[in-house]
mmCIF file of C-alpha atoms in Angstrom:
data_model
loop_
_atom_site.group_PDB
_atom_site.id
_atom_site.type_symbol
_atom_site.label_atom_id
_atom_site.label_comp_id
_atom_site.label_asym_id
_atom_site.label_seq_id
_atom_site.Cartn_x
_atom_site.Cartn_y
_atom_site.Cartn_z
ATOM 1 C CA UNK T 1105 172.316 -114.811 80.698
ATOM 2 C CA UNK T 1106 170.083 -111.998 82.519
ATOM 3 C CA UNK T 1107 171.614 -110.304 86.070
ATOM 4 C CA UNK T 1108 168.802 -112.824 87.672
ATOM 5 C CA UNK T 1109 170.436 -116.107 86.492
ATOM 6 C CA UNK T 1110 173.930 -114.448 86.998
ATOM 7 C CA UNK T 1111 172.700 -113.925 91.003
ATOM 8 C CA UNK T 1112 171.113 -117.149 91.383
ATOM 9 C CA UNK T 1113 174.053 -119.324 90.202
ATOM 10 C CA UNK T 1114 176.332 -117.027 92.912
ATOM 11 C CA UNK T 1115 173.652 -117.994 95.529
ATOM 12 C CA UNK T 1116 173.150 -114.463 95.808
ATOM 13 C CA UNK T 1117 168.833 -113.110 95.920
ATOM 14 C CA UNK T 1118 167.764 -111.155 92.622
ATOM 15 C CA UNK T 1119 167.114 -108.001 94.577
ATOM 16 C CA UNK T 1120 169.083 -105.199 94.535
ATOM 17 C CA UNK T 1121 170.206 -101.005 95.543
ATOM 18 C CA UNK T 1122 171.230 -98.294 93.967
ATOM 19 C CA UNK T 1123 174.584 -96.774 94.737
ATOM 20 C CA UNK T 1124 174.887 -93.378 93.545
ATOM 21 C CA UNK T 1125 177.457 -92.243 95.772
ATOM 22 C CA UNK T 1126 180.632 -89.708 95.883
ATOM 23 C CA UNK T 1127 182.552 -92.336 97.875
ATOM 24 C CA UNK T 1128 181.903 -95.802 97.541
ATOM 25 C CA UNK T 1129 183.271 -97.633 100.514
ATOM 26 C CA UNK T 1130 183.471 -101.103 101.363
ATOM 27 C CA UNK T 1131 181.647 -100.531 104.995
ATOM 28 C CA UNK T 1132 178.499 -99.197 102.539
ATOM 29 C CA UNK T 1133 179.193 -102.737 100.414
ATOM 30 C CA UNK T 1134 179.296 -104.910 103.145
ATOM 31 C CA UNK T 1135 176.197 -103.053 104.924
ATOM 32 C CA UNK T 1136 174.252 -103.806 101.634
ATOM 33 C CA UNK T 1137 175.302 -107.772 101.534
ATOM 34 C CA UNK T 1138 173.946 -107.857 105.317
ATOM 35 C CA UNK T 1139 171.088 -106.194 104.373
ATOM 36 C CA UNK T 1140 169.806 -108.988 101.688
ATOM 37 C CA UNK T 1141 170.467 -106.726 98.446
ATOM 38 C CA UNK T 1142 172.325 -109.222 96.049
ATOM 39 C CA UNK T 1143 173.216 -106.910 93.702
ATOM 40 C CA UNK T 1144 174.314 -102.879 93.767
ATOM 41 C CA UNK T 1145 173.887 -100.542 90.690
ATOM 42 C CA UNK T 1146 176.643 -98.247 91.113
ATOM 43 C CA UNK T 1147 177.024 -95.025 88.927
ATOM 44 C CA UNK T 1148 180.695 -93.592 89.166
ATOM 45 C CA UNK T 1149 180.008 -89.966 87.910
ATOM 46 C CA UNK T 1150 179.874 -88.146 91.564
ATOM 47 C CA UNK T 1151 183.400 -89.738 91.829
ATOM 48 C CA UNK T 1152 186.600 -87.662 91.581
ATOM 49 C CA UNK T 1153 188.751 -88.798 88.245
ATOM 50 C CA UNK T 1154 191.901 -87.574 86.091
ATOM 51 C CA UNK T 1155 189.505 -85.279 84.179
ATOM 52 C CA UNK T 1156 186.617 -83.241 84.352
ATOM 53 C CA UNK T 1157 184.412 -86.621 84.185
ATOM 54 C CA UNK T 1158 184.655 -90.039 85.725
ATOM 55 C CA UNK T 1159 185.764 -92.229 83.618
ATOM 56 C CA UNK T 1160 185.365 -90.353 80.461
ATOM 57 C CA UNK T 1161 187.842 -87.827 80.890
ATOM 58 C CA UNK T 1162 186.368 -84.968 79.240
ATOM 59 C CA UNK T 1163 182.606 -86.068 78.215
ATOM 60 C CA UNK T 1164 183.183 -83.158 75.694
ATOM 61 C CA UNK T 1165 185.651 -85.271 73.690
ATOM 62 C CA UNK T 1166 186.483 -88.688 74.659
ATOM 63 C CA UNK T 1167 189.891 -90.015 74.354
ATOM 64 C CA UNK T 1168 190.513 -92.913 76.384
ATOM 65 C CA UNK T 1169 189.466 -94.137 79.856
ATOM 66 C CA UNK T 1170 192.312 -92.891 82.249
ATOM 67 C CA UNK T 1171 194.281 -95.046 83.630
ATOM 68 C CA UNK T 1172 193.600 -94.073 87.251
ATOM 69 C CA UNK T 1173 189.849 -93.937 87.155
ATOM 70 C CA UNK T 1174 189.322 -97.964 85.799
ATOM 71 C CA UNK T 1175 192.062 -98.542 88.634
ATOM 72 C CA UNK T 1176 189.795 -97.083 91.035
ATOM 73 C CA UNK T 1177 186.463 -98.745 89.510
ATOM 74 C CA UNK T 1178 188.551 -101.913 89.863
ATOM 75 C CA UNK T 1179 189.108 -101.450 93.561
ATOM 76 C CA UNK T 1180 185.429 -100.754 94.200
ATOM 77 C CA UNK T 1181 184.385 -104.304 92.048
ATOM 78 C CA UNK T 1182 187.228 -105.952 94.388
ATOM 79 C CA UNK T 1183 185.322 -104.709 97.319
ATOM 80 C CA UNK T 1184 182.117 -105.781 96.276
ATOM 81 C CA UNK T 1185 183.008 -109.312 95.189
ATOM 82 C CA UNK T 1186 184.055 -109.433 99.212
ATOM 83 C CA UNK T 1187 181.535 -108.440 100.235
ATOM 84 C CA UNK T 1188 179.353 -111.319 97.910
ATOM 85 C CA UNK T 1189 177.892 -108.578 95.841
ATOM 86 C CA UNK T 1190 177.379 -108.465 92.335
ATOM 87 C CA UNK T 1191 177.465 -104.770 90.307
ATOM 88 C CA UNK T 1192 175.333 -103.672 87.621
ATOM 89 C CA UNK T 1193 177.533 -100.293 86.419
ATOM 90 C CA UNK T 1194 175.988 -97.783 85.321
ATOM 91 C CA UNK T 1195 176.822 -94.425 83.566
ATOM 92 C CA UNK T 1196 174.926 -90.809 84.251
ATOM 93 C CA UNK T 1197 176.573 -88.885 81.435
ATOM 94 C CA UNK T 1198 178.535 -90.286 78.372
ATOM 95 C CA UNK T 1199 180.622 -88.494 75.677
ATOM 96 C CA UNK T 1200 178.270 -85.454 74.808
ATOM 97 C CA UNK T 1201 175.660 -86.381 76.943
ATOM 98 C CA UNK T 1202 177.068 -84.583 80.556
ATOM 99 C CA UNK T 1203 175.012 -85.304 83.504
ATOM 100 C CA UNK T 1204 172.933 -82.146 84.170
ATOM 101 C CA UNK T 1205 174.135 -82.378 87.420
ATOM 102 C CA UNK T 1206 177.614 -81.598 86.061
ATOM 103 C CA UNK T 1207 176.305 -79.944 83.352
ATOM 104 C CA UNK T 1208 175.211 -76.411 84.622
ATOM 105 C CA UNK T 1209 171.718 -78.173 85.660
ATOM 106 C CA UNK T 1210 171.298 -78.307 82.015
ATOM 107 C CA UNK T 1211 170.275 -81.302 79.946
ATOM 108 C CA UNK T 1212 172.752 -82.237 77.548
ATOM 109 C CA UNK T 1213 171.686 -83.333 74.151
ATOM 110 C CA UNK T 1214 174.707 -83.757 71.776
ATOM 111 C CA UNK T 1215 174.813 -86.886 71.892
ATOM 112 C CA UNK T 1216 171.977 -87.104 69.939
ATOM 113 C CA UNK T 1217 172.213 -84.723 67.578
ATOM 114 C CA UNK T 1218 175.924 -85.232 66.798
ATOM 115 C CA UNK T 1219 177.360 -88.754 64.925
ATOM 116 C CA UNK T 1220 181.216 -88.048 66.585
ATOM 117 C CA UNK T 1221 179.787 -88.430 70.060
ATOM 118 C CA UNK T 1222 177.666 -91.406 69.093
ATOM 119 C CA UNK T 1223 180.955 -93.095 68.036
ATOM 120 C CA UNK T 1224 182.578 -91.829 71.076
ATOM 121 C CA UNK T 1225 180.033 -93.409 73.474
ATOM 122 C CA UNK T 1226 180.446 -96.362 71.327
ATOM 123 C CA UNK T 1227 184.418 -96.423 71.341
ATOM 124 C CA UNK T 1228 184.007 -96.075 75.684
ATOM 125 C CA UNK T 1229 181.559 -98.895 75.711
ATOM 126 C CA UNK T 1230 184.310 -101.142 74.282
ATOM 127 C CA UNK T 1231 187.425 -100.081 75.944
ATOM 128 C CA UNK T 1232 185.639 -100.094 79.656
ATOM 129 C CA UNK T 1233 183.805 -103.722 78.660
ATOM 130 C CA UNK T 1234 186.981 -105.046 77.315
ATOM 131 C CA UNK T 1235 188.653 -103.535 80.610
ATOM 132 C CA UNK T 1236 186.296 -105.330 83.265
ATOM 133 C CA UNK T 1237 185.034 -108.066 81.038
ATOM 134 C CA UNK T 1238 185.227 -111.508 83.892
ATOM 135 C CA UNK T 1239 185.715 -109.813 86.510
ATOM 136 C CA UNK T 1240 183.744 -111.691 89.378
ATOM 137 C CA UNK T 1241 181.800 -108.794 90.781
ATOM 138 C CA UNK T 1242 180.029 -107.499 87.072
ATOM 139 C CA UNK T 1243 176.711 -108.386 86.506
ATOM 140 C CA UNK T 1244 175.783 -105.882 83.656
ATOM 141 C CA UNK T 1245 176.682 -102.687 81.679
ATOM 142 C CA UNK T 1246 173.975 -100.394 81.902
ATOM 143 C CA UNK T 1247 174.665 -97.816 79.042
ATOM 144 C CA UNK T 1248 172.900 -94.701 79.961
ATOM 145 C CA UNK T 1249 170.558 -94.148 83.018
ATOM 146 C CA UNK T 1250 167.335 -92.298 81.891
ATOM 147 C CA UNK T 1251 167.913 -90.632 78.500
ATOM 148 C CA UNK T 1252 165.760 -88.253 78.264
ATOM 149 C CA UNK T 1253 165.589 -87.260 74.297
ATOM 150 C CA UNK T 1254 162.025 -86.264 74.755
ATOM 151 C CA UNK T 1255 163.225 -82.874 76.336
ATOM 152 C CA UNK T 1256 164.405 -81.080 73.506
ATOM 153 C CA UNK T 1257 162.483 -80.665 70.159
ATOM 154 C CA UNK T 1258 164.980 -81.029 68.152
ATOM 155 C CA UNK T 1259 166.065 -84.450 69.169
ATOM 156 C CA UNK T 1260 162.644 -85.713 69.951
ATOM 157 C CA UNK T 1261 162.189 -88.311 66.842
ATOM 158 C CA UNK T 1262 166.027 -89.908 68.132
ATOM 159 C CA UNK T 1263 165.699 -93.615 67.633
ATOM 160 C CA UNK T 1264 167.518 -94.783 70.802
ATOM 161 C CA UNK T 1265 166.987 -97.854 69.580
ATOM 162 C CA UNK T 1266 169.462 -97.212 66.991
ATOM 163 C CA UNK T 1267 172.120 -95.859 69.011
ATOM 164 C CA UNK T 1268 171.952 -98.743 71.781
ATOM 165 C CA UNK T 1269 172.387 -101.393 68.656
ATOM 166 C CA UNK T 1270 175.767 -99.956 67.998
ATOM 167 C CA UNK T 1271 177.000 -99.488 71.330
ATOM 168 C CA UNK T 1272 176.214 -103.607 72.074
ATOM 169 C CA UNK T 1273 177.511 -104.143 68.632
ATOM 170 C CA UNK T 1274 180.942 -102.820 70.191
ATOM 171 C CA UNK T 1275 180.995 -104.190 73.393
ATOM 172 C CA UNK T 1276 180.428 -107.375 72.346
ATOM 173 C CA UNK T 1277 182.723 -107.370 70.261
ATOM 174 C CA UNK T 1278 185.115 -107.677 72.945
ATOM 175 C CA UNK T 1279 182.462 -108.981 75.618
ATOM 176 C CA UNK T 1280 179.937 -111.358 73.973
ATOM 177 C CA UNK T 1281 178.242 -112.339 77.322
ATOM 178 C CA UNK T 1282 178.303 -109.907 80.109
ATOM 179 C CA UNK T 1283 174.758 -109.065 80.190
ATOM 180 C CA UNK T 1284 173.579 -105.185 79.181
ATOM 181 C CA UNK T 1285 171.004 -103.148 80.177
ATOM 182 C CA UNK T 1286 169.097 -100.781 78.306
ATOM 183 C CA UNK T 1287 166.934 -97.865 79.941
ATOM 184 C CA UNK T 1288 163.904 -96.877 78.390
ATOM 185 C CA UNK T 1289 163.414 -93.274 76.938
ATOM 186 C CA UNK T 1290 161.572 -90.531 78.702
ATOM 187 C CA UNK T 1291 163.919 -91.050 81.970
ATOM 188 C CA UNK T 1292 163.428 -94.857 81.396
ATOM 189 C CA UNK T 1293 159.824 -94.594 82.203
ATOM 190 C CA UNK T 1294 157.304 -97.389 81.648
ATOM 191 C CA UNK T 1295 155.855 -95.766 78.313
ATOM 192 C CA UNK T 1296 159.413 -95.197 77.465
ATOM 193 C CA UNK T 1297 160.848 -98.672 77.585
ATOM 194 C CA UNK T 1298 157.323 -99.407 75.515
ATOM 195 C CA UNK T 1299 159.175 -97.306 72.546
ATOM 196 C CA UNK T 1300 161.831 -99.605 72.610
ATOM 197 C CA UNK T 1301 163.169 -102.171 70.019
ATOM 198 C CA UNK T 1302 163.961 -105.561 71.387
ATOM 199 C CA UNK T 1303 167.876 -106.632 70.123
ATOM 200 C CA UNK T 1304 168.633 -109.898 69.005
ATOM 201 C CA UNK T 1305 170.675 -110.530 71.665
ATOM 202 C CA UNK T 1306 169.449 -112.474 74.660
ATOM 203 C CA UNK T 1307 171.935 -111.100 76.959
ATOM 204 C CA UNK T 1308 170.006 -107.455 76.838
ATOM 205 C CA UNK T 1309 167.875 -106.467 79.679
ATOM 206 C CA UNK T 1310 165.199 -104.260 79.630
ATOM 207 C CA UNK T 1311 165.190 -101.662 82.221
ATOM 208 C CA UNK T 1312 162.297 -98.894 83.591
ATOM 209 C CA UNK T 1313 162.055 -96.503 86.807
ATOM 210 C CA UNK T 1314 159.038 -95.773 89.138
ATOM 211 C CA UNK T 1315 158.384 -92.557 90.271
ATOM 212 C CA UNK T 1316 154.613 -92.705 89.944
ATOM 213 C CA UNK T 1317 152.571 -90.268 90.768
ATOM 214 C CA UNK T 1318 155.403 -87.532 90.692
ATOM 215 C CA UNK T 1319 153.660 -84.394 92.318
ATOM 216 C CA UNK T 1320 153.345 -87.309 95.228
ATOM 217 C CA UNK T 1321 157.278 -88.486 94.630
ATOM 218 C CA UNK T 1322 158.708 -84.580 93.901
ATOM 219 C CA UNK T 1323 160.695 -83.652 97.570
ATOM 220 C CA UNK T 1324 159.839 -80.421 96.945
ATOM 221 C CA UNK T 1325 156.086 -80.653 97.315
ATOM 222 C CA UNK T 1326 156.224 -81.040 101.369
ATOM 223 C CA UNK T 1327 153.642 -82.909 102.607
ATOM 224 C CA UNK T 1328 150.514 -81.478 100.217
ATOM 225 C CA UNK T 1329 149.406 -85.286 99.162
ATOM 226 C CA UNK T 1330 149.135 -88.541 100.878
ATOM 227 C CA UNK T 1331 149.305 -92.308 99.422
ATOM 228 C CA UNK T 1332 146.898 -93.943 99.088
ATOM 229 C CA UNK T 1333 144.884 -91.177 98.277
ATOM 230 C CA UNK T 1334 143.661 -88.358 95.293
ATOM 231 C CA UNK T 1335 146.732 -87.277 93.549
ATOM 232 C CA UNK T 1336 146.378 -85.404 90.236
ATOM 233 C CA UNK T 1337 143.140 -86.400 89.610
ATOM 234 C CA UNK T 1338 143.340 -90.080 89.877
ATOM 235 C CA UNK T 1339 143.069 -92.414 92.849
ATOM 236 C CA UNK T 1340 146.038 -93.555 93.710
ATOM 237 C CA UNK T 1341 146.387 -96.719 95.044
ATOM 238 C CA UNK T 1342 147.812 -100.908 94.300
ATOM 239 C CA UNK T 1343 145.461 -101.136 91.192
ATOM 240 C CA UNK T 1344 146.955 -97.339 90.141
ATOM 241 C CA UNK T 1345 150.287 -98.602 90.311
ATOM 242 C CA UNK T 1346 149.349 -101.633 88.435
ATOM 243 C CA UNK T 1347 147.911 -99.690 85.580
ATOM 244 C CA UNK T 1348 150.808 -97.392 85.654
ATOM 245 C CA UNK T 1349 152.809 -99.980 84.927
ATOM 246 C CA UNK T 1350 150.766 -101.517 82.274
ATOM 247 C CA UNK T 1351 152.977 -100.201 79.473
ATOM 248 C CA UNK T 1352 155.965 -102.441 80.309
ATOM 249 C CA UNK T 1353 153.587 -105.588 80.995
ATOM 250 C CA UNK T 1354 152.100 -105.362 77.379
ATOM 251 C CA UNK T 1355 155.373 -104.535 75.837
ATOM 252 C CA UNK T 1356 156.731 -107.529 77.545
ATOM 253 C CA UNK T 1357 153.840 -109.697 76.529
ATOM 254 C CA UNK T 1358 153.898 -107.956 72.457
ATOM 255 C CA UNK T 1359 158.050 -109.334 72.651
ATOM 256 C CA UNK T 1360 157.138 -112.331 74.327
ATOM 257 C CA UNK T 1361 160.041 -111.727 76.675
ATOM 258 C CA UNK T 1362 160.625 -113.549 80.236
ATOM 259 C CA UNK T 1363 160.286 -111.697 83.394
ATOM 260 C CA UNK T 1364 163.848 -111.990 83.949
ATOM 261 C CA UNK T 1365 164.617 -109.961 80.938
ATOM 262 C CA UNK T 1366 162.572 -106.793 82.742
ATOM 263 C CA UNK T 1367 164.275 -104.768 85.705
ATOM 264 C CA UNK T 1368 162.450 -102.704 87.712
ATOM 265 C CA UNK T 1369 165.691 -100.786 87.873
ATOM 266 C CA UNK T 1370 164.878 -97.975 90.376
ATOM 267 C CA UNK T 1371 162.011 -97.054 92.150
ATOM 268 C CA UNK T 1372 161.702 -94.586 95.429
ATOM 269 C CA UNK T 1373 160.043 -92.060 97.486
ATOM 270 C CA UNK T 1374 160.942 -89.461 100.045
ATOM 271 C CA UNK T 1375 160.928 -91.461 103.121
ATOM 272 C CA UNK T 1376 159.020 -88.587 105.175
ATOM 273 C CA UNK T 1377 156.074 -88.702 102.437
ATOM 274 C CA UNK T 1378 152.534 -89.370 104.472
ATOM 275 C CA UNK T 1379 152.066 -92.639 103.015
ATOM 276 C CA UNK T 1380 155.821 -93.479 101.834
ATOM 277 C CA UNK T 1381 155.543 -97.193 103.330
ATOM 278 C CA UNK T 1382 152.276 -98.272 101.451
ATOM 279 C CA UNK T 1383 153.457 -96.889 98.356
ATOM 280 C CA UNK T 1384 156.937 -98.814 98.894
ATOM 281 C CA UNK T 1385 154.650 -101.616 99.212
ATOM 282 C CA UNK T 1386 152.234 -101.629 96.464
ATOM 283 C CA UNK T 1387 155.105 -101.160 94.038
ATOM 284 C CA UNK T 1388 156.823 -103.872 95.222
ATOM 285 C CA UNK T 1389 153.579 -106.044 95.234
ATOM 286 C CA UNK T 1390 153.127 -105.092 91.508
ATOM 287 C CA UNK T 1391 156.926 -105.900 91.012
ATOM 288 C CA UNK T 1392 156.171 -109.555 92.927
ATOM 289 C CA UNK T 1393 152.768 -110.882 90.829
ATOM 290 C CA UNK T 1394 155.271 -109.657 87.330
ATOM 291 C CA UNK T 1395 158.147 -111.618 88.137
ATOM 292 C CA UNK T 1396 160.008 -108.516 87.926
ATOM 293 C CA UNK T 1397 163.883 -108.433 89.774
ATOM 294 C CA UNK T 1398 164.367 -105.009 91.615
ATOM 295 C CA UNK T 1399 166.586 -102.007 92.716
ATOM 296 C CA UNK T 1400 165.163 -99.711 95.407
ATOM 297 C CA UNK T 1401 166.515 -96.070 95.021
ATOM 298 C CA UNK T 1402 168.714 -96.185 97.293
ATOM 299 C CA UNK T 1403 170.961 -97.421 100.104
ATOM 300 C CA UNK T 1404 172.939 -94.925 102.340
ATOM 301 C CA UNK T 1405 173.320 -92.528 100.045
ATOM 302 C CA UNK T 1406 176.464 -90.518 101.072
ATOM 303 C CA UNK T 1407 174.234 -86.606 99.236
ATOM 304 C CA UNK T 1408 171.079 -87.162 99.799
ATOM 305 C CA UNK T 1409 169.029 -88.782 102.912
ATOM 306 C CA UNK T 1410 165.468 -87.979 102.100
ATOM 307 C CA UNK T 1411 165.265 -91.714 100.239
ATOM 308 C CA UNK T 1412 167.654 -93.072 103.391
ATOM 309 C CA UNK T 1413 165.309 -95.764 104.451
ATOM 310 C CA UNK T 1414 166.497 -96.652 107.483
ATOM 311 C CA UNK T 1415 166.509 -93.158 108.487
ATOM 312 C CA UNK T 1416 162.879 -93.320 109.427
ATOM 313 C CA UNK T 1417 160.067 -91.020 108.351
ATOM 314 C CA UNK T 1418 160.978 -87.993 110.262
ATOM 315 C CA UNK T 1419 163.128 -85.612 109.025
ATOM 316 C CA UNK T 1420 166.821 -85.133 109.741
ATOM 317 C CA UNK T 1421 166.805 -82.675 113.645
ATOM 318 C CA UNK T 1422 167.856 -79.402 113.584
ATOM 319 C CA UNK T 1423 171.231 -80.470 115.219
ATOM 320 C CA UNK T 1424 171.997 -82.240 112.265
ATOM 321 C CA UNK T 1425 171.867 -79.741 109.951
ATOM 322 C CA UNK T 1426 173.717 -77.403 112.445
ATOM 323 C CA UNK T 1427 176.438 -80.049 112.204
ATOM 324 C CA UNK T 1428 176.533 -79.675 108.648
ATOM 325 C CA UNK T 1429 176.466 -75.813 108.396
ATOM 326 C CA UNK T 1430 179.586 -75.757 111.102
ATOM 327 C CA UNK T 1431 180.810 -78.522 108.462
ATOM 328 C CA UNK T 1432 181.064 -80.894 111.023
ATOM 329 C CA UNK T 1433 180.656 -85.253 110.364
ATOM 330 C CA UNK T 1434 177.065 -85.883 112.029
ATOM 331 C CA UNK T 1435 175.976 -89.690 111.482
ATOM 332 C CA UNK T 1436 171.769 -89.921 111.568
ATOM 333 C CA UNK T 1437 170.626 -92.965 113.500
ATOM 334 C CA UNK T 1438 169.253 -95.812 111.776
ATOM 335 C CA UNK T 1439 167.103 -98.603 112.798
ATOM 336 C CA UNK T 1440 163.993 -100.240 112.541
ATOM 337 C CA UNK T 1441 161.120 -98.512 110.722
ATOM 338 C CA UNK T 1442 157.989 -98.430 109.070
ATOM 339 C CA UNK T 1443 159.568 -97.723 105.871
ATOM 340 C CA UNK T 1444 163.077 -99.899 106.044
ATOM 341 C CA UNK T 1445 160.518 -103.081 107.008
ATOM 342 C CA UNK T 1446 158.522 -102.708 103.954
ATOM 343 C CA UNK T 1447 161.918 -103.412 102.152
ATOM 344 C CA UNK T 1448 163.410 -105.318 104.633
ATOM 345 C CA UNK T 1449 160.463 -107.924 104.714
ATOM 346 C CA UNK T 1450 160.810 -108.375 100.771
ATOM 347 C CA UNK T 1451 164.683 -108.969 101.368
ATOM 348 C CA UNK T 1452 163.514 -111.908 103.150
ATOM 349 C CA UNK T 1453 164.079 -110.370 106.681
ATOM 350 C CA UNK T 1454 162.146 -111.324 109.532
#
């Protein structure tokens, strides 16, 4: 059963928001119901556990899931069963794979190049599935958001493929129908999900990101290109997108897989981008003619505002950021805006 049946049979729309937050609070939850989202991919790594990591404990040697953190992860599924969500869970580092984030901005590659972590990610698949397994607020395990093998030579030929077979092989062992979602390779890009091997099992979705073109998408290239428009050397534009995407549509087509087994699983720009709304737009035009169920990156996220939606397209005043240099709570205003109706409007919004 893919998330899309699972949100249709809860009278809930197949669209969806990523949640990648340090608090997760039932205000943001119930914002994201009113909003039209029907399902929220949360990742639970920015939260504060037992151990060094979320969830793992120590992603340097797994042990167990503490006690306290699935209590916690409990209360936020509560919260969004409330609020008439459904949550795809997701994980940013697993046992020898740290997010760089928490990592010394370094990528971590153990996982791949050592078999005791494999079977550690494996052994922490199980116990947290076997954990949360029916509980009325899980739509899908997703196992690793963007692995990213490619980065280090010597773990460039990893078949990921591999490794995601034995990690379903143990959760369904305890869970054989909660669906699961596998990123591609290359930070789940579209050629990376093309390198993928399709499972047996017809519970697996089949996830990829947009970030296309990235010297356009990268925050930290202020304003030097505009969409639609020339951006490294191509013109960027709806047919663009469409052919950036072409990798998933004839790997799709090759597997002979249903639409609703493909999840455009994240997708974004910095809302202050020249051009932010039309892109927003195109890509979810593309997403529309494929069939494709959705998850904009992101909604209210508590670090970050530049992909805040319905923050605008200007940038954050300088009394804000003199509110957060005297450490001081200073809430931005939201409200109707180029950017936020391009989403709203596919949420069904008037």
């Amino acid at each position: 059963m893919s998330v899309v049946w699972l949100l249709l049979l809860a009278g809930l729309p197949p669209t969806g928001a990523n949640l990648f937050n340090e608090v997760e609070t039932a205000e943001r939850l119930r914002a994201a119901s009113a909003a039209g989202f029907g399902v929220v991919r949360i990742a639970p790594d920015k939260w504060h556990g037992a151990g060094r990591d979320f969830l793992l404990g120590d992603a340097d040697d797994f042990r167990g899931v503490p006690a306290a953190d699935l209590k916690r992860l409990r209360e936020v599924l509560d919260r969004a069963h409330a609020a008439r969500l459904k949550v795809v869970l997701t994980m940013l580092s697993l046992p020898g794979c740290r997010w760089k984030q928490h990592h010394g901005d370094q990528n971590d590659f153990r996982l791949y190049l050592e078999p005791k972590y494999q079977a550690q990610a494996r052994a922490f698949w199980r116990e947290l599935a076997g954990a949360l397994k029916g509980h009325p607020a899980l739509a899908g395990y997703n196992l690793l958001n963007e692995p990213r093998p490619e980065r280090n030579p010597a773990t460039r030929g990893f078949d990921l493929s591999a490794l995601y077979a034995e990690l379903v092989k143990g959760i369904r062992e305890v869970d054989a129908v909660t669906p699961i979602i596998l990123d591609g390779s290359d930070d789940a890009s579209p050629e990376g999900l093309a390198r993928l091997t399709v499972l047996e099992d017809p519970n697996v979705i089949y996830a990829f990101h947009f970030y296309e073109p990235w010297p356009y998408i990268d925050h930290k290239t202020k304003g030097q290109h505009r969409y639609p428009g020339e951006i490294d050397g191509a013109k960027w534009n709806v047919d663009q997108v469409r052919r950036a995407m072409g990798p998933v549509v004839a790997w799709q087509k090759k597997n002979a897989l249903p639409s609703s087994r493909i999840w455009l699983e994240e997708f974004g720009v910095p809302r202050t981008k020249p051009g932010a709304a039309a892109w927003l737009r195109d890509v979810l035009v593309v997403a529309r003619e494929q069939g494709w169920p959705w998850a904009v990156y992101s909604f209210r996220e508590d670090t970050w505002d530049a992909m805040d939606y319905e923050l605008g397209e200007k940038p954050p005043s300088a009394a804000y950021w003199q509110a957060v240099e005297r450490g001081e709570k200073h809430v931005l205003p939201r409200g109707e805006n180029a950017v936020w109706r391009v989403i709203s409007k596919a949420l069904g919004r008037p």
